[in-house]
Tab-separated table of C-alpha atoms in Angstrom:
chain	number	residue	atom	x	y	z
A	1	UNK	CA	-235.731	-14.932	174.238
A	2	UNK	CA	-232.731	-17.410	173.120
A	3	UNK	CA	-231.086	-20.311	175.082
A	4	UNK	CA	-228.042	-19.442	177.263
A	5	UNK	CA	-225.444	-20.879	179.695
A	6	UNK	CA	-222.753	-19.734	181.985
A	7	UNK	CA	-219.663	-21.386	182.076
A	8	UNK	CA	-218.544	-21.385	185.646
A	9	UNK	CA	-215.230	-22.404	187.070
A	10	UNK	CA	-213.838	-23.869	190.426
A	11	UNK	CA	-210.948	-21.827	189.781
A	12	UNK	CA	-209.286	-19.188	187.600
A	13	UNK	CA	-207.688	-21.262	184.804
A	14	UNK	CA	-210.030	-23.745	185.397
A	15	UNK	CA	-210.575	-23.972	181.616
A	16	UNK	CA	-213.524	-21.671	181.323
A	17	UNK	CA	-212.704	-19.618	178.256
A	18	UNK	CA	-211.477	-22.624	176.321
A	19	UNK	CA	-214.745	-24.326	177.023
A	20	UNK	CA	-216.885	-21.170	176.079
A	21	UNK	CA	-215.028	-21.612	172.702
A	22	UNK	CA	-215.724	-24.731	172.344
A	23	UNK	CA	-219.233	-25.105	172.978
A	24	UNK	CA	-219.796	-22.089	170.738
A	25	UNK	CA	-217.823	-23.821	167.827
A	26	UNK	CA	-220.020	-27.324	168.629
A	27	UNK	CA	-223.076	-25.420	168.318
A	28	UNK	CA	-222.596	-23.033	165.306
A	29	UNK	CA	-221.273	-26.298	163.480
A	30	UNK	CA	-224.696	-27.539	163.899
A	31	UNK	CA	-226.261	-24.898	162.793
A	32	UNK	CA	-227.156	-22.653	166.020
A	33	UNK	CA	-226.631	-18.892	165.461
A	34	UNK	CA	-224.360	-18.206	168.671
A	35	UNK	CA	-222.467	-15.661	170.500
A	36	UNK	CA	-220.083	-15.355	173.522
A	37	UNK	CA	-220.386	-13.218	176.615
A	38	UNK	CA	-218.521	-12.122	179.781
A	39	UNK	CA	-220.160	-9.285	181.859
A	40	UNK	CA	-216.529	-8.184	183.061
A	41	UNK	CA	-212.994	-9.004	182.123
A	42	UNK	CA	-209.824	-8.586	183.830
A	43	UNK	CA	-207.033	-8.906	181.484
A	44	UNK	CA	-204.097	-7.078	179.987
A	45	UNK	CA	-204.975	-8.935	176.270
A	46	UNK	CA	-207.018	-6.807	174.633
A	47	UNK	CA	-208.463	-6.622	171.118
A	48	UNK	CA	-210.132	-4.028	168.933
A	49	UNK	CA	-213.432	-4.444	167.408
A	50	UNK	CA	-214.003	-2.988	163.684
A	51	UNK	CA	-216.349	-0.202	165.577
A	52	UNK	CA	-213.167	1.257	167.337
A	53	UNK	CA	-213.941	-0.716	170.824
A	54	UNK	CA	-211.434	-2.368	173.293
A	55	UNK	CA	-212.648	-6.146	174.562
A	56	UNK	CA	-210.695	-8.848	175.957
A	57	UNK	CA	-209.053	-10.971	173.442
A	58	UNK	CA	-210.525	-14.141	174.520
A	59	UNK	CA	-213.997	-13.032	173.788
A	60	UNK	CA	-212.498	-11.748	170.474
A	61	UNK	CA	-210.977	-15.449	169.663
A	62	UNK	CA	-214.634	-17.070	171.149
A	63	UNK	CA	-216.475	-14.804	168.672
A	64	UNK	CA	-214.414	-16.783	165.882
A	65	UNK	CA	-215.332	-19.442	167.398
A	66	UNK	CA	-219.142	-18.553	166.643
A	67	UNK	CA	-217.372	-17.602	163.093
A	68	UNK	CA	-219.204	-13.705	163.879
A	69	UNK	CA	-217.539	-10.447	164.368
A	70	UNK	CA	-216.337	-9.469	168.008
A	71	UNK	CA	-218.441	-6.493	169.646
A	72	UNK	CA	-218.114	-4.367	172.737
A	73	UNK	CA	-221.505	-6.405	173.888
A	74	UNK	CA	-219.683	-9.395	174.393
A	75	UNK	CA	-217.204	-8.072	177.027
A	76	UNK	CA	-219.117	-4.855	178.284
A	77	UNK	CA	-216.627	-4.148	181.181
A	78	UNK	CA	-212.660	-4.761	180.674
A	79	UNK	CA	-210.544	-3.975	183.736
A	80	UNK	CA	-206.710	-3.272	182.521
A	81	UNK	CA	-204.591	-3.816	186.231
A	82	UNK	CA	-201.864	-1.247	186.462
A	83	UNK	CA	-200.489	-2.758	189.445
A	84	UNK	CA	-201.928	-5.120	191.959
A	85	UNK	CA	-204.587	-2.755	193.391
A	86	UNK	CA	-205.635	-0.472	190.510
A	87	UNK	CA	-207.052	-1.262	187.050
A	88	UNK	CA	-208.243	0.866	184.201
A	89	UNK	CA	-212.228	0.282	183.649
A	90	UNK	CA	-213.531	0.167	179.811
A	91	UNK	CA	-217.056	0.093	179.572
A	92	UNK	CA	-218.129	-0.808	176.255
A	93	UNK	CA	-214.878	-0.576	174.825
A	94	UNK	CA	-213.946	2.874	176.131
A	95	UNK	CA	-211.901	3.655	178.809
A	96	UNK	CA	-213.636	5.856	181.776
A	97	UNK	CA	-211.130	6.243	184.497
A	98	UNK	CA	-208.512	4.375	187.121
A	99	UNK	CA	-210.261	2.802	189.849
A	100	UNK	CA	-208.734	0.764	192.785
A	101	UNK	CA	-209.903	-2.896	193.767
A	102	UNK	CA	-211.613	-1.443	197.030
A	103	UNK	CA	-213.540	1.460	195.063
A	104	UNK	CA	-214.665	-0.810	192.192
A	105	UNK	CA	-216.359	-3.474	194.359
A	106	UNK	CA	-217.488	-1.326	197.052
A	107	UNK	CA	-219.909	-0.079	194.566
A	108	UNK	CA	-218.985	0.915	191.113
A	109	UNK	CA	-219.498	-2.637	189.859
A	110	UNK	CA	-222.590	-3.297	191.548
A	111	UNK	CA	-223.841	0.365	189.220
A	112	UNK	CA	-222.764	-1.714	186.285
A	113	UNK	CA	-225.184	-4.603	186.489
A	114	UNK	CA	-228.160	-2.796	184.451
A	115	UNK	CA	-225.354	-2.007	181.866
A	116	UNK	CA	-224.250	-5.820	181.653
A	117	UNK	CA	-227.709	-7.025	181.800
A	118	UNK	CA	-228.789	-4.808	178.377
A	119	UNK	CA	-225.343	-5.894	176.768
A	120	UNK	CA	-226.723	-9.607	177.289
A	121	UNK	CA	-230.209	-9.074	176.469
A	122	UNK	CA	-229.307	-7.509	173.134
A	123	UNK	CA	-227.351	-10.765	172.155
A	124	UNK	CA	-229.808	-12.565	173.233
A	125	UNK	CA	-232.689	-10.984	171.099
A	126	UNK	CA	-230.305	-11.284	168.018
A	127	UNK	CA	-228.942	-14.940	168.608
A	128	UNK	CA	-230.427	-18.324	168.978
A	129	UNK	CA	-227.791	-19.127	171.972
A	130	UNK	CA	-225.348	-17.062	174.200
A	131	UNK	CA	-222.516	-18.562	175.933
A	132	UNK	CA	-221.396	-16.843	178.798
A	133	UNK	CA	-218.019	-16.931	180.596
A	134	UNK	CA	-217.794	-16.510	184.197
A	135	UNK	CA	-214.718	-15.309	186.095
A	136	UNK	CA	-212.224	-16.763	189.187
A	137	UNK	CA	-214.799	-18.881	191.103
A	138	UNK	CA	-218.787	-18.212	191.615
A	139	UNK	CA	-217.741	-19.511	195.382
A	140	UNK	CA	-216.116	-16.126	196.001
A	141	UNK	CA	-218.643	-15.516	198.723
A	142	UNK	CA	-216.618	-12.238	200.142
A	143	UNK	CA	-217.317	-10.814	196.359
A	144	UNK	CA	-220.900	-12.152	195.830
A	145	UNK	CA	-222.518	-8.935	197.114
A	146	UNK	CA	-221.491	-6.961	193.753
A	147	UNK	CA	-221.160	-9.819	191.546
A	148	UNK	CA	-222.190	-8.977	188.194
A	149	UNK	CA	-219.885	-12.014	186.044
A	150	UNK	CA	-220.838	-15.271	188.112
A	151	UNK	CA	-223.860	-15.869	189.719
A	152	UNK	CA	-225.100	-12.510	190.079
A	153	UNK	CA	-225.617	-12.158	185.814
A	154	UNK	CA	-226.918	-15.555	186.349
A	155	UNK	CA	-229.362	-14.990	188.881
A	156	UNK	CA	-230.685	-11.970	187.001
A	157	UNK	CA	-230.502	-13.640	183.627
A	158	UNK	CA	-232.164	-16.850	184.340
A	159	UNK	CA	-228.857	-18.774	183.119
A	160	UNK	CA	-228.211	-22.446	183.784
A	161	UNK	CA	-224.849	-22.756	185.172
A	162	UNK	CA	-222.055	-25.425	184.143
A	163	UNK	CA	-219.190	-25.303	186.668
A	164	UNK	CA	-215.795	-26.719	185.206
A	165	UNK	CA	-212.889	-27.897	186.978
A	166	UNK	CA	-208.888	-28.984	186.346
A	167	UNK	CA	-208.542	-32.059	187.081
A	168	UNK	CA	-204.735	-31.674	186.409
A	169	UNK	CA	-204.569	-29.603	189.284
A	170	UNK	CA	-205.680	-32.125	191.922
A	171	UNK	CA	-208.939	-32.037	194.069
A	172	UNK	CA	-211.579	-31.552	191.812
A	173	UNK	CA	-214.088	-33.577	193.608
A	174	UNK	CA	-213.839	-31.256	196.598
A	175	UNK	CA	-213.412	-28.147	194.484
A	176	UNK	CA	-216.753	-28.850	192.434
A	177	UNK	CA	-218.305	-30.044	196.526
A	178	UNK	CA	-217.261	-26.805	198.140
A	179	UNK	CA	-218.382	-24.863	194.958
A	180	UNK	CA	-221.863	-25.611	195.194
A	181	UNK	CA	-221.884	-25.833	198.910
A	182	UNK	CA	-220.946	-22.326	199.068
A	183	UNK	CA	-223.871	-20.687	197.042
A	184	UNK	CA	-226.996	-19.620	198.757
A	185	UNK	CA	-230.117	-21.898	197.838
A	186	UNK	CA	-231.130	-19.560	195.102
A	187	UNK	CA	-228.061	-19.493	193.568
A	188	UNK	CA	-227.545	-23.298	194.146
A	189	UNK	CA	-230.397	-23.811	191.774
A	190	UNK	CA	-228.724	-22.679	188.676
A	191	UNK	CA	-226.144	-24.682	188.807
A	192	UNK	CA	-226.930	-27.555	186.805
A	193	UNK	CA	-223.957	-29.973	187.084
A	194	UNK	CA	-220.151	-30.170	186.206
A	195	UNK	CA	-217.231	-30.613	183.131
A	196	UNK	CA	-213.881	-31.993	184.021
A	197	UNK	CA	-211.400	-30.455	182.317
A	198	UNK	CA	-207.910	-32.104	181.469
A	199	UNK	CA	-208.291	-35.581	182.438
A	200	UNK	CA	-205.117	-37.991	181.536
A	201	UNK	CA	-205.923	-41.913	181.810
A	202	UNK	CA	-208.734	-44.115	181.733
A	203	UNK	CA	-212.059	-42.355	182.532
A	204	UNK	CA	-213.546	-45.537	183.603
A	205	UNK	CA	-211.276	-44.970	186.739
A	206	UNK	CA	-213.183	-41.731	187.264
A	207	UNK	CA	-216.508	-42.799	187.031
A	208	UNK	CA	-216.829	-43.786	190.497
A	209	UNK	CA	-216.097	-40.423	191.934
A	210	UNK	CA	-218.452	-39.147	189.327
A	211	UNK	CA	-221.452	-40.730	190.875
A	212	UNK	CA	-220.516	-40.599	194.688
A	213	UNK	CA	-220.504	-36.638	193.683
A	214	UNK	CA	-223.576	-36.696	192.264
A	215	UNK	CA	-224.941	-38.438	195.036
A	216	UNK	CA	-223.622	-35.782	196.906
A	217	UNK	CA	-224.725	-32.722	194.988
A	218	UNK	CA	-227.795	-34.277	192.956
A	219	UNK	CA	-225.736	-32.769	189.935
A	220	UNK	CA	-224.628	-34.587	187.256
A	221	UNK	CA	-221.505	-34.643	185.102
A	222	UNK	CA	-221.657	-33.435	181.531
A	223	UNK	CA	-218.537	-34.351	180.275
A	224	UNK	CA	-215.039	-35.643	181.157
A	225	UNK	CA	-212.178	-33.539	178.581
A	226	UNK	CA	-209.031	-34.884	178.399
A	227	UNK	CA	-205.895	-33.262	178.738
A	228	UNK	CA	-204.662	-31.821	175.143
A	229	UNK	CA	-201.772	-30.227	174.494
A	230	UNK	CA	-201.844	-26.574	172.402
A	231	UNK	CA	-205.939	-26.000	173.050
A	232	UNK	CA	-205.345	-22.860	175.049
A	233	UNK	CA	-207.059	-19.653	173.285
A	234	UNK	CA	-205.771	-16.703	174.042
A	235	UNK	CA	-204.708	-15.850	178.011
A	236	UNK	CA	-206.015	-13.465	179.915
A	237	UNK	CA	-204.059	-12.061	182.587
A	238	UNK	CA	-200.584	-11.628	182.313
A	239	UNK	CA	-200.525	-9.805	185.320
A	240	UNK	CA	-200.928	-13.021	187.403
A	241	UNK	CA	-199.230	-15.313	184.967
A	242	UNK	CA	-195.540	-15.604	185.880
A	243	UNK	CA	-193.642	-15.932	182.089
A	244	UNK	CA	-190.293	-16.820	183.732
A	245	UNK	CA	-189.057	-19.628	181.385
A	246	UNK	CA	-192.210	-19.773	179.348
A	247	UNK	CA	-191.985	-21.154	176.069
A	248	UNK	CA	-194.493	-20.476	173.678
A	249	UNK	CA	-195.713	-23.648	171.725
A	250	UNK	CA	-194.428	-23.999	168.546
A	251	UNK	CA	-195.201	-25.691	165.567
A	252	UNK	CA	-193.834	-29.392	165.595
A	253	UNK	CA	-192.815	-28.964	161.983
A	254	UNK	CA	-189.109	-29.107	161.427
A	255	UNK	CA	-187.415	-26.139	159.894
A	256	UNK	CA	-187.522	-25.609	156.227
A	257	UNK	CA	-183.859	-24.183	155.951
A	258	UNK	CA	-181.166	-25.257	157.687
A	259	UNK	CA	-180.978	-22.960	161.097
A	260	UNK	CA	-183.785	-22.386	163.578
A	261	UNK	CA	-184.413	-18.654	164.555
A	262	UNK	CA	-184.089	-17.930	168.249
A	263	UNK	CA	-186.962	-15.252	169.449
A	264	UNK	CA	-186.739	-14.055	173.156
A	265	UNK	CA	-189.363	-11.451	174.239
A	266	UNK	CA	-188.181	-9.602	177.517
A	267	UNK	CA	-190.887	-10.255	180.155
A	268	UNK	CA	-191.796	-6.673	181.267
A	269	UNK	CA	-193.813	-6.001	184.120
A	270	UNK	CA	-197.696	-5.463	182.966
A	271	UNK	CA	-197.255	-7.342	179.639
A	272	UNK	CA	-199.873	-6.723	177.271
A	273	UNK	CA	-200.729	-8.554	174.162
A	274	UNK	CA	-197.972	-10.970	174.498
A	275	UNK	CA	-200.419	-13.150	172.254
A	276	UNK	CA	-198.503	-10.951	169.108
A	277	UNK	CA	-195.676	-13.657	169.305
A	278	UNK	CA	-198.003	-16.532	168.711
A	279	UNK	CA	-197.840	-16.121	165.204
A	280	UNK	CA	-193.662	-16.594	165.253
A	281	UNK	CA	-194.013	-19.587	167.204
A	282	UNK	CA	-196.383	-20.749	164.964
A	283	UNK	CA	-193.911	-20.869	162.160
A	284	UNK	CA	-191.764	-24.062	161.358
A	285	UNK	CA	-188.424	-23.265	162.992
A	286	UNK	CA	-188.753	-20.505	164.898
A	287	UNK	CA	-188.352	-21.023	168.960
A	288	UNK	CA	-189.826	-18.456	171.072
A	289	UNK	CA	-189.487	-17.777	174.802
A	290	UNK	CA	-189.901	-15.365	177.566
A	291	UNK	CA	-186.723	-13.985	179.146
A	292	UNK	CA	-186.130	-11.439	182.295
A	293	UNK	CA	-182.189	-11.550	182.477
A	294	UNK	CA	-179.666	-9.696	179.958
A	295	UNK	CA	-177.651	-12.768	179.392
A	296	UNK	CA	-180.686	-14.990	177.741
A	297	UNK	CA	-180.444	-12.081	174.934
A	298	UNK	CA	-176.825	-13.423	174.124
A	299	UNK	CA	-177.929	-16.063	171.397
A	300	UNK	CA	-181.627	-14.537	170.104
A	301	UNK	CA	-181.891	-13.850	166.546
A	302	UNK	CA	-184.436	-11.561	167.106
A	303	UNK	CA	-185.457	-9.919	170.778
A	304	UNK	CA	-188.867	-8.593	170.966
A	305	UNK	CA	-189.808	-5.702	173.312
A	306	UNK	CA	-193.893	-6.504	173.776
A	307	UNK	CA	-196.666	-4.047	174.818
A	308	UNK	CA	-197.517	-3.340	178.263
A	309	UNK	CA	-199.824	-1.193	180.623
A	310	UNK	CA	-196.457	0.598	182.459
A	311	UNK	CA	-194.326	2.045	179.645
A	312	UNK	CA	-192.430	3.878	182.445
A	313	UNK	CA	-192.336	1.145	184.967
A	314	UNK	CA	-191.217	-1.357	181.939
A	315	UNK	CA	-188.024	0.976	181.207
A	316	UNK	CA	-187.307	1.070	184.890
A	317	UNK	CA	-187.537	-2.647	184.804
A	318	UNK	CA	-184.979	-2.862	181.755
A	319	UNK	CA	-182.739	-0.905	183.513
A	320	UNK	CA	-182.502	-2.584	186.723
A	321	UNK	CA	-181.767	-5.962	185.221
A	322	UNK	CA	-179.401	-5.027	182.739
A	323	UNK	CA	-181.519	-5.698	179.498
A	324	UNK	CA	-181.809	-1.798	178.331
A	325	UNK	CA	-178.127	-1.840	178.537
A	326	UNK	CA	-178.242	-5.523	176.298
A	327	UNK	CA	-180.735	-3.923	173.983
A	328	UNK	CA	-178.595	-0.748	173.318
A	329	UNK	CA	-175.446	-3.085	172.211
A	330	UNK	CA	-177.683	-5.116	170.205
A	331	UNK	CA	-178.895	-2.083	168.230
A	332	UNK	CA	-175.054	-1.066	167.943
A	333	UNK	CA	-174.332	-4.244	166.324
A	334	UNK	CA	-176.872	-4.038	163.852
A	335	UNK	CA	-178.555	-6.701	165.604
A	336	UNK	CA	-182.512	-7.134	164.973
A	337	UNK	CA	-184.607	-5.843	167.865
A	338	UNK	CA	-188.521	-5.173	167.587
A	339	UNK	CA	-190.669	-3.040	170.029
A	340	UNK	CA	-194.023	-3.182	170.027
A	341	UNK	CA	-196.242	-0.653	171.206
A	342	UNK	CA	-194.877	0.216	174.810
A	343	UNK	CA	-191.736	-1.543	173.372
A	344	UNK	CA	-191.785	0.614	170.648
A	345	UNK	CA	-192.114	3.660	173.000
A	346	UNK	CA	-189.178	2.582	175.276
A	347	UNK	CA	-187.193	2.474	172.168
A	348	UNK	CA	-187.395	6.005	171.359
A	349	UNK	CA	-185.728	9.166	172.953
A	350	UNK	CA	-187.806	10.393	175.229
A	351	UNK	CA	-191.253	9.654	176.995
A	352	UNK	CA	-193.804	12.414	178.482
A	353	UNK	CA	-195.946	10.792	180.456
A	354	UNK	CA	-198.903	12.792	182.815
A	355	UNK	CA	-201.441	9.879	182.203
A	356	UNK	CA	-200.457	6.653	182.877
A	357	UNK	CA	-197.139	6.988	185.176
A	358	UNK	CA	-197.761	10.219	186.020
A	359	UNK	CA	-194.086	11.011	186.219
A	360	UNK	CA	-193.812	13.613	183.424
A	361	UNK	CA	-190.576	13.567	181.143
A	362	UNK	CA	-188.410	10.718	181.389
A	363	UNK	CA	-185.931	9.748	179.236
A	364	UNK	CA	-186.037	6.237	176.796
A	365	UNK	CA	-183.416	4.426	175.465
A	366	UNK	CA	-182.868	6.228	172.495
A	367	UNK	CA	-182.383	3.795	169.504
A	368	UNK	CA	-185.362	4.847	168.006
A	369	UNK	CA	-185.612	8.676	166.630
A	370	UNK	CA	-189.174	9.050	168.390
A	371	UNK	CA	-190.718	11.523	171.047
A	372	UNK	CA	-193.601	10.066	173.072
A	373	UNK	CA	-196.248	12.227	174.794
A	374	UNK	CA	-199.286	10.267	176.432
A	375	UNK	CA	-202.641	11.641	175.838
A	376	UNK	CA	-205.539	11.309	177.869
A	377	UNK	CA	-207.817	9.861	175.039
A	378	UNK	CA	-206.911	6.499	174.386
A	379	UNK	CA	-206.141	5.415	170.283
A	380	UNK	CA	-208.387	2.564	169.370
A	381	UNK	CA	-207.699	1.567	165.678
A	382	UNK	CA	-207.791	-1.214	163.090
A	383	UNK	CA	-205.108	0.107	160.783
A	384	UNK	CA	-204.463	-1.649	157.121
A	385	UNK	CA	-200.973	-0.701	155.265
A	386	UNK	CA	-197.847	-2.295	153.883
A	387	UNK	CA	-194.344	-3.097	155.133
A	388	UNK	CA	-191.667	-4.720	153.211
A	389	UNK	CA	-193.975	-5.008	150.292
A	390	UNK	CA	-196.397	-6.813	151.805
A	391	UNK	CA	-200.108	-5.908	153.087
A	392	UNK	CA	-200.181	-5.508	157.148
A	393	UNK	CA	-203.345	-5.839	158.947
A	394	UNK	CA	-203.419	-4.974	162.672
A	395	UNK	CA	-204.976	-2.623	165.923
A	396	UNK	CA	-203.579	-0.174	168.208
A	397	UNK	CA	-204.464	0.482	171.915
A	398	UNK	CA	-202.342	3.179	173.178
A	399	UNK	CA	-202.148	6.013	175.187
A	400	UNK	CA	-199.259	7.223	173.975
A	401	UNK	CA	-198.694	9.437	170.495
A	402	UNK	CA	-195.324	9.062	169.048
A	403	UNK	CA	-193.686	11.761	167.193
A	404	UNK	CA	-191.319	10.152	164.453
A	405	UNK	CA	-188.468	12.376	163.937
A	406	UNK	CA	-186.081	10.333	161.149
A	407	UNK	CA	-185.368	6.240	160.822
A	408	UNK	CA	-187.220	4.497	157.776
A	409	UNK	CA	-190.810	4.162	157.889
A	410	UNK	CA	-192.376	1.023	159.263
A	411	UNK	CA	-195.914	0.555	159.679
A	412	UNK	CA	-196.844	3.713	161.875
A	413	UNK	CA	-193.770	3.641	163.360
A	414	UNK	CA	-189.967	3.531	162.156
A	415	UNK	CA	-186.918	1.616	161.803
A	416	UNK	CA	-183.119	2.333	161.995
A	417	UNK	CA	-180.822	-0.576	160.988
A	418	UNK	CA	-182.137	-3.757	162.536
A	419	UNK	CA	-184.125	-2.115	165.155
A	420	UNK	CA	-187.971	-1.789	164.418
A	421	UNK	CA	-190.788	-0.012	166.238
A	422	UNK	CA	-194.536	0.102	165.810
A	423	UNK	CA	-197.548	0.554	167.995
A	424	UNK	CA	-199.694	-2.255	165.487
A	425	UNK	CA	-200.595	-5.147	167.535
A	426	UNK	CA	-200.902	-8.431	165.569
A	427	UNK	CA	-199.153	-7.322	162.446
A	428	UNK	CA	-197.057	-10.803	162.407
A	429	UNK	CA	-200.725	-11.833	161.981
A	430	UNK	CA	-200.565	-11.128	158.508
A	431	UNK	CA	-198.579	-14.010	156.587
A	432	UNK	CA	-196.778	-12.134	153.714
A	433	UNK	CA	-195.156	-9.833	156.169
A	434	UNK	CA	-194.153	-11.690	158.464
A	435	UNK	CA	-192.509	-14.292	156.387
A	436	UNK	CA	-190.352	-11.007	154.484
A	437	UNK	CA	-189.717	-9.842	158.003
A	438	UNK	CA	-188.219	-12.983	159.055
A	439	UNK	CA	-186.123	-12.944	155.888
A	440	UNK	CA	-184.680	-9.752	157.145
A	441	UNK	CA	-184.001	-11.124	160.165
A	442	UNK	CA	-182.381	-14.541	159.084
A	443	UNK	CA	-180.226	-12.288	156.590
A	444	UNK	CA	-178.950	-10.000	159.692
A	445	UNK	CA	-178.294	-13.187	162.194
A	446	UNK	CA	-176.558	-14.686	159.416
A	447	UNK	CA	-178.639	-17.878	159.981
A	448	UNK	CA	-179.691	-20.022	156.932
A	449	UNK	CA	-183.529	-19.873	158.264
A	450	UNK	CA	-185.863	-20.335	155.332
A	451	UNK	CA	-189.897	-19.290	156.397
A	452	UNK	CA	-192.275	-22.104	155.347
A	453	UNK	CA	-194.321	-20.963	152.170
A	454	UNK	CA	-197.348	-21.861	153.490
A	455	UNK	CA	-197.814	-21.388	156.835
A	456	UNK	CA	-201.489	-19.643	157.079
A	457	UNK	CA	-201.872	-18.024	160.676
A	458	UNK	CA	-205.840	-17.896	160.336
A	459	UNK	CA	-206.147	-21.200	159.327
A	460	UNK	CA	-203.976	-22.753	162.390
A	461	UNK	CA	-206.071	-20.625	164.423
A	462	UNK	CA	-209.567	-22.338	162.700
A	463	UNK	CA	-207.604	-25.540	163.267
A	464	UNK	CA	-207.049	-24.690	166.845
A	465	UNK	CA	-211.047	-23.686	167.577
A	466	UNK	CA	-212.186	-26.943	165.785
A	467	UNK	CA	-210.027	-29.104	167.957
A	468	UNK	CA	-211.959	-27.076	170.704
A	469	UNK	CA	-215.483	-27.982	169.207
A	470	UNK	CA	-214.313	-31.727	168.679
A	471	UNK	CA	-213.321	-31.667	172.559
A	472	UNK	CA	-216.932	-31.083	173.518
A	473	UNK	CA	-218.840	-33.137	170.577
A	474	UNK	CA	-216.176	-36.290	171.199
A	475	UNK	CA	-216.160	-36.168	175.026
A	476	UNK	CA	-219.178	-34.267	176.510
A	477	UNK	CA	-223.224	-35.032	176.670
A	478	UNK	CA	-223.800	-32.667	173.989
A	479	UNK	CA	-228.166	-33.969	173.680
A	480	UNK	CA	-227.788	-33.017	177.547
A	481	UNK	CA	-226.047	-29.987	177.140
A	482	UNK	CA	-228.464	-28.717	174.660
A	483	UNK	CA	-231.462	-29.539	176.561
A	484	UNK	CA	-229.833	-27.330	179.598
A	485	UNK	CA	-228.873	-24.584	176.751
A	486	UNK	CA	-232.413	-24.063	175.644
A	487	UNK	CA	-234.557	-25.384	178.469
A	488	UNK	CA	-232.269	-24.090	181.713
A	489	UNK	CA	-231.365	-25.353	184.727
A	490	UNK	CA	-233.298	-28.911	185.629
A	491	UNK	CA	-236.057	-28.199	188.372
A	492	UNK	CA	-235.496	-29.969	191.878
A	493	UNK	CA	-231.779	-29.633	192.517
A	494	UNK	CA	-231.220	-30.407	195.817
A	495	UNK	CA	-229.507	-27.816	198.154
A	496	UNK	CA	-226.029	-29.016	199.837
A	497	UNK	CA	-225.561	-27.545	202.642
A	498	UNK	CA	-224.299	-25.449	204.140
A	499	UNK	CA	-224.928	-22.759	201.985
A	500	UNK	CA	-223.596	-18.977	201.651
A	501	UNK	CA	-224.398	-16.820	204.535
A	502	UNK	CA	-226.882	-14.059	203.976
A	503	UNK	CA	-225.237	-11.569	201.843
A	504	UNK	CA	-226.682	-7.693	202.378
A	505	UNK	CA	-227.982	-6.648	198.649
A	506	UNK	CA	-228.759	-10.076	197.533
A	507	UNK	CA	-232.191	-10.813	197.369
A	508	UNK	CA	-233.275	-14.331	198.345
């Protein structure tokens, strides 16, 4: 059996995904054959593997950090929120139904533990090390009985646990201590220590606190990672994070031409795969922002209507906020609009949805000659094609089947004037196509913008992952970290009272 590690966090967004990717890249650079794993992921940002399985984008990026092809084994359970209380359950890359949070945690989740452990066992039999990522906090004692992603997987697989805390939020010492102290003695025995994330300032000022934490818990700190801008890999949860006014981090290089291009992304409800616009933000001179008011489209050279897990709900939202009317005006004036997946669907003539919203026939915006019918089966493909004279690669994740009745062909969708629509996610990561598309947008907008001739999105991703690997290599005790991965949690770790109360169904 190979080595392994579970990267847990004091909270959501503590940096588990980033740290996992960094450890993976550090290991692969030292010659270790490594794979990522997340038993259960809740995310509206997903990816399609080569075998046609849907997994979280964060695990796909972590696989890239490992320099291996992502597979469904790396994220056997994916939950895609459809609202505040229900999610689509994707098992081994395929949707198996909708379920409420109460129904999932009430029994279904625990029944998936065997599948999750089988996937982890297969990975551990293939790779030298498997770096697992937890979800939320391991100290969510209300969910411990059915947990299959934090201490549940650690206990069953005998994994040592490294707890990551975001010091930039404040309260990191209390969070570390409280996380351990709310675990049962059996769970605590696997918590080897801590990793501080996003520290600003002089580390020597932190050391007295780390020493006291060690005295209180008997557990060491494996590293203090400094705060760095632009290190986040693909975000997981578009439902939880408010994007009002958020600007995607853009390349700091000045524009090649005389003008910049301004891109406004409609922050629709249940927005999915909003990482599609990262490739635009990587271009020097392209400024990307998320908007939710009609007036914010006025100065935009390109408006993107992104994917969503609630196409009909997004359509209603666009109408309620006046954004639909603004999009219709833009289309009539020949100003560029790009609809991707759900965004493509709302730009069509009508939607027949007895699957997602179950409302039946709904008139759409009528900008593109497209009729959409939602099918029970989900389309999961990795298409390759051509557009604007350039090769394009992408991936599709949708229930809606588009019948294109006119316009100029554009990938699997169509173009009418300066309004474009496609189901393809990730198409803008194809460098030649992205540059050609931006030239079209600049010409239609009257901007003297010139795409940089040498921007490689894939190379930028690799640089980003290398920077994560550098953080681990330079600011963590990598010798101790490797011993942890190879040999497991140190024996004799002390119990920190009070510990968790007894949980029915969890063996002591």
